[in-house]
Tab-separated table of C-alpha atoms in Angstrom:
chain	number	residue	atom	x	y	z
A	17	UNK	CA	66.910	124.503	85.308
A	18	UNK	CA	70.354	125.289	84.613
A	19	UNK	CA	71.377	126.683	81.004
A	20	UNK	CA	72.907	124.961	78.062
A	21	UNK	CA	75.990	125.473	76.754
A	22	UNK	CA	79.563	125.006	78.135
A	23	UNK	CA	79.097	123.041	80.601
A	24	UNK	CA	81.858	121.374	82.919
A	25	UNK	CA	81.905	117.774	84.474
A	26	UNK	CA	82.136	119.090	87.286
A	27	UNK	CA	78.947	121.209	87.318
A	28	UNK	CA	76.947	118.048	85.857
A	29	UNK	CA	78.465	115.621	88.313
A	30	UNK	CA	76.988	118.457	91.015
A	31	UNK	CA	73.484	118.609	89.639
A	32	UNK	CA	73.020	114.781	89.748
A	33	UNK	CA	74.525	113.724	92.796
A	34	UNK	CA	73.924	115.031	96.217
A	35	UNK	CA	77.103	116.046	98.771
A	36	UNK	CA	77.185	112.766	100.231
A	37	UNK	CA	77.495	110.787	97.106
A	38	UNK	CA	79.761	113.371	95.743
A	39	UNK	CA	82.180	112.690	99.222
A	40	UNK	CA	81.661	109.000	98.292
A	41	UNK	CA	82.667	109.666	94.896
A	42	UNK	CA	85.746	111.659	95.750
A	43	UNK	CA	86.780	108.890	98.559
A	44	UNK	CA	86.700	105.918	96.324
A	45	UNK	CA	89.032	107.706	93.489
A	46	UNK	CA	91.770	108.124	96.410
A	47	UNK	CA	91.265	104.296	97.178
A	48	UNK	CA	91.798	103.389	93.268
A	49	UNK	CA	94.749	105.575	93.599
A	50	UNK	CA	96.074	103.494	96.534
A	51	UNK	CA	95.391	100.339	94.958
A	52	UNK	CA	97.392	100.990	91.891
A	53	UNK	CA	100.002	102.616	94.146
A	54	UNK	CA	100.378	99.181	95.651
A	55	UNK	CA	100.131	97.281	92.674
A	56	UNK	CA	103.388	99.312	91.181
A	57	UNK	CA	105.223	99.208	94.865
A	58	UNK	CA	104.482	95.325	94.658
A	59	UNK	CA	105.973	95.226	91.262
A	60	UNK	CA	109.164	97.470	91.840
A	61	UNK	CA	109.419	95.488	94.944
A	62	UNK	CA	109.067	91.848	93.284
A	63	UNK	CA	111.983	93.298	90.211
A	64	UNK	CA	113.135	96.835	91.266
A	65	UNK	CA	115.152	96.924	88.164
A	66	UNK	CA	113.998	94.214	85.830
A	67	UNK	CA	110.725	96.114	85.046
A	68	UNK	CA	112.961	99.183	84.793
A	69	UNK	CA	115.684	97.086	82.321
A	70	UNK	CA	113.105	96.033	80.054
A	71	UNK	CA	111.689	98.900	79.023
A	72	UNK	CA	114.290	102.041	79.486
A	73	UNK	CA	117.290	99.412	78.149
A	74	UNK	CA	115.749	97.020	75.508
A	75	UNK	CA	117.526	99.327	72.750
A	76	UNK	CA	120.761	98.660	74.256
A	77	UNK	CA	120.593	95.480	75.175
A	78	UNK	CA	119.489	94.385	71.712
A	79	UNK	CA	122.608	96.254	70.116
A	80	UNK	CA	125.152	94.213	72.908
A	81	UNK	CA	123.508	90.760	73.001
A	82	UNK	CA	125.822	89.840	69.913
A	83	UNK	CA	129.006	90.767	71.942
A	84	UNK	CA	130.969	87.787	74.263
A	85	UNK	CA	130.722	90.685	76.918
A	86	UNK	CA	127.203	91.080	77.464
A	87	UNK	CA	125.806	88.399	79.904
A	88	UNK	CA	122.039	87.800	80.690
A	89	UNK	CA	120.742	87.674	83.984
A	90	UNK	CA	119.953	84.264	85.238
A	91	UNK	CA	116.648	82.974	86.170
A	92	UNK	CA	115.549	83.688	89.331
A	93	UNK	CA	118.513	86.140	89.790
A	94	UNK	CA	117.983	89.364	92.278
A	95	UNK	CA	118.980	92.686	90.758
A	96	UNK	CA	118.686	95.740	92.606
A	97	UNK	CA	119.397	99.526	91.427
A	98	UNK	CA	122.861	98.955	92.088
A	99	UNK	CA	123.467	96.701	89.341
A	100	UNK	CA	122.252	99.434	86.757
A	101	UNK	CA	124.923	101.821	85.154
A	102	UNK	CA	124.932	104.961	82.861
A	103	UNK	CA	121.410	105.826	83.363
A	104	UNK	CA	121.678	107.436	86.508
A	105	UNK	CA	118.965	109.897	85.453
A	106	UNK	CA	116.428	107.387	85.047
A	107	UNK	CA	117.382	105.164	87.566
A	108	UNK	CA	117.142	108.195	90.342
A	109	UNK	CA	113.297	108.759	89.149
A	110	UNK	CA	112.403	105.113	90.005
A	111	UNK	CA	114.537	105.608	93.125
A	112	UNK	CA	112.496	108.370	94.209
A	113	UNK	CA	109.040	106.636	93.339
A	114	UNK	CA	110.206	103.397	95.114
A	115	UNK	CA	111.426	105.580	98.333
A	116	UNK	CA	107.904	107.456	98.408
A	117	UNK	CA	106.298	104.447	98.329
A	118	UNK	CA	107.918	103.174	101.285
A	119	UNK	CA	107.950	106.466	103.488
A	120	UNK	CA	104.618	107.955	102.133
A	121	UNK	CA	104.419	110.087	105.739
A	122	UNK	CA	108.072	111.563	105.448
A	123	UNK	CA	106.897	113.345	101.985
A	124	UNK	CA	103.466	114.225	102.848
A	125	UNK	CA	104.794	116.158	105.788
A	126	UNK	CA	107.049	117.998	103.446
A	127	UNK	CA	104.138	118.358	101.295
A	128	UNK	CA	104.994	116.708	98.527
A	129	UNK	CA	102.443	115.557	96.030
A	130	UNK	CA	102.065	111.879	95.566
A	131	UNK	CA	102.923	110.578	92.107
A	132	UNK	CA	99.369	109.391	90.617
A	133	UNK	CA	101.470	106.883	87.892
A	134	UNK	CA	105.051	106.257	85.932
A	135	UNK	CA	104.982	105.970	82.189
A	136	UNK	CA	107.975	104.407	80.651
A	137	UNK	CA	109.286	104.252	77.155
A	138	UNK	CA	109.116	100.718	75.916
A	139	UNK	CA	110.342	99.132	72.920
A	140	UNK	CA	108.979	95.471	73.160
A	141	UNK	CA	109.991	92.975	75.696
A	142	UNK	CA	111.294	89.474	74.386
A	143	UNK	CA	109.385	86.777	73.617
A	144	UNK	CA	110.614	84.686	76.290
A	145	UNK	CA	110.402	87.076	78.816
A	146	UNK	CA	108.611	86.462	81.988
A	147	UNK	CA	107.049	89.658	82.903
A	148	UNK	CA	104.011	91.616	82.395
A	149	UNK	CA	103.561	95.204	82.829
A	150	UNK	CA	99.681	96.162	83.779
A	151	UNK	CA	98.358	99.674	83.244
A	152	UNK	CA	94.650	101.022	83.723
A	153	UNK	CA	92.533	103.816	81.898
A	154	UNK	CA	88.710	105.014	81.451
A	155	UNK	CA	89.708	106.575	78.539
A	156	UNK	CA	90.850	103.796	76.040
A	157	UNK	CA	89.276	105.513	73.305
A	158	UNK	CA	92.659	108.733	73.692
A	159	UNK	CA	95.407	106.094	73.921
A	160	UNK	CA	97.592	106.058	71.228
A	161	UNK	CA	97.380	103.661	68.938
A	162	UNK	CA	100.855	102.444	68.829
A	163	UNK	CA	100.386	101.373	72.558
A	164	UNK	CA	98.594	98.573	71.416
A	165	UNK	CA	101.198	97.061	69.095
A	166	UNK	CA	102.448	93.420	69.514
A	167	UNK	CA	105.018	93.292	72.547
A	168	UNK	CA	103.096	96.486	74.221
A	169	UNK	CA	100.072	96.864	75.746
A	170	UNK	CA	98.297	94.187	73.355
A	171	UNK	CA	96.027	92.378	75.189
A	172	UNK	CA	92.715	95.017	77.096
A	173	UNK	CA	90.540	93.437	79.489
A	174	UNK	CA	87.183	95.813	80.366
A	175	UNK	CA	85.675	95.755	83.662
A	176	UNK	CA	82.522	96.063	82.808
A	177	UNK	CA	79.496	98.072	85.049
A	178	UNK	CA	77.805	94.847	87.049
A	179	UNK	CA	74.264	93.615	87.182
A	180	UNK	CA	71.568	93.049	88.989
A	181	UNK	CA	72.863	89.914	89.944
A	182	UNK	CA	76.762	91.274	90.312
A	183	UNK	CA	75.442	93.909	92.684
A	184	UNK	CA	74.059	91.917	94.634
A	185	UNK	CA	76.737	89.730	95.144
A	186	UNK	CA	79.210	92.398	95.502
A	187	UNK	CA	77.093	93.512	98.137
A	188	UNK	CA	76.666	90.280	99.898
A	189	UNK	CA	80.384	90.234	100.170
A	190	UNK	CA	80.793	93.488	102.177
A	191	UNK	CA	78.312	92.333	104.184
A	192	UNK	CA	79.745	89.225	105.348
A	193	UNK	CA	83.310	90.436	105.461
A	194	UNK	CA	82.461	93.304	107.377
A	195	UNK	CA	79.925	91.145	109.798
A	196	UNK	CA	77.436	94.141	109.324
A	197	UNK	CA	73.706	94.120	111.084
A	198	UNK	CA	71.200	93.989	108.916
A	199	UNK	CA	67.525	93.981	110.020
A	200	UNK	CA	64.802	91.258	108.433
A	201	UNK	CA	63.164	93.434	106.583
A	202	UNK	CA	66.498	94.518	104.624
A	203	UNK	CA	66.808	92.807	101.486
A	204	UNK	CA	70.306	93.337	99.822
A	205	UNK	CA	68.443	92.361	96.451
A	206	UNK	CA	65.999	95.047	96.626
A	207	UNK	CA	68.860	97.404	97.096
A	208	UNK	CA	71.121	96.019	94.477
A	209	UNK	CA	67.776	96.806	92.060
A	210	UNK	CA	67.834	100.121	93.190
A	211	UNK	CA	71.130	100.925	92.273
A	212	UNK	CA	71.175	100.648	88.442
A	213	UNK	CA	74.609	101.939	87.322
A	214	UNK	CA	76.537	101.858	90.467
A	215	UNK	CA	79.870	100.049	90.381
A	216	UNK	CA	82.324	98.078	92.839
A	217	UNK	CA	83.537	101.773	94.378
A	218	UNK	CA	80.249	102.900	94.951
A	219	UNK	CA	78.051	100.081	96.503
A	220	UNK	CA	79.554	99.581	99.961
């Protein structure tokens, strides 16, 4: 048995899970990784710099929206890095994340380590304004509070650990996609009993 005391997560994921389920483990954290990798590339891709406006230039753009100077964007209107002056150094981070994205290879070769997320200062977006910035966490309970004022992050959606019934379906969909074999005397409900605490990342 081992002792009590200071004890890591790492030594309790190791005494509860065998190799292969700890391989399993580590391979479905790099595919969350990739999936929220693509859903920010799809964002900075769909408004390279209005997601960057809104949140690194609200301050400013509050102060000038009084002046006959200061036009908004249009509607619909394309805006690319280029149309961005005086913050170069912010505007060269997103650069840099939006090029890695795109030539993943070229950095990994250099051995550069892929960024795992971007955090941005924000200071409320309008009321009118058509955008929505999505971020994920298991540890909602360490956020700070003022993350979830009004105009932040103020609406949390929890994915929450499926059934019996959810694990079953969630298996039945792998199966099909996939076109996988499965003998008679398989029965994906039996398995989805089985599996009391698995999630989505662990089942197929």
């Amino acid at each position: 048995m081992r002792p009590r005391g200071n004890c890591s997560s790492l030594d309790l994921v190791s005494q509860y899970m065998c190799p292969d389920q700890l391989k399993c483990l580590l391979f479905y954290c790099v595919r969350i990784a990739l999936f929220y990798a693509a859903v920010l590339a799809g964002l900075l891709h769909r408004f390279p710099v209005t997601f960057f406006q809104h949140i690194a230039g609200q301050i400013r753009n509050h102060k000038s929206r009084g002046s006959r100077g200061s036009k908004d964007s249009k509607q619909g209107e394309t805006i690319t890095f280029a149309d961005v002056a005086s913050i170069d150094e912010a505007k060269k981070g997103l650069e840099e994340i939006v090029e890695f994205l795109r030539n993943p290879d070229k950095y990994v070769r250099l051995g550069a380590i892929p960024p795992r997320g971007v955090l941005l200062e924000m200071d409320g977006f309008d009321s009118n304004s058509a955008m929505i910035v999505l971020g994920a966490t298991n540890r909602s309970d360490v956020l700070d509070p003022t993350l979830h004022r009004p105009k932040r992050f103020d609406r949390g959606v929890m994915v929450e650990t499926p059934d019996r019934n959810g694990r079953e379906a969630i298996l039945k969909v792998y199966v099909s996609k996939k076109e996988l074999p499965i003998g008679e005397d398989v029965d994906l409900r039996d398995i989805a009993s089985m599996t009391i605490g698995f999630t989505r990342y662990f089942l197929p």
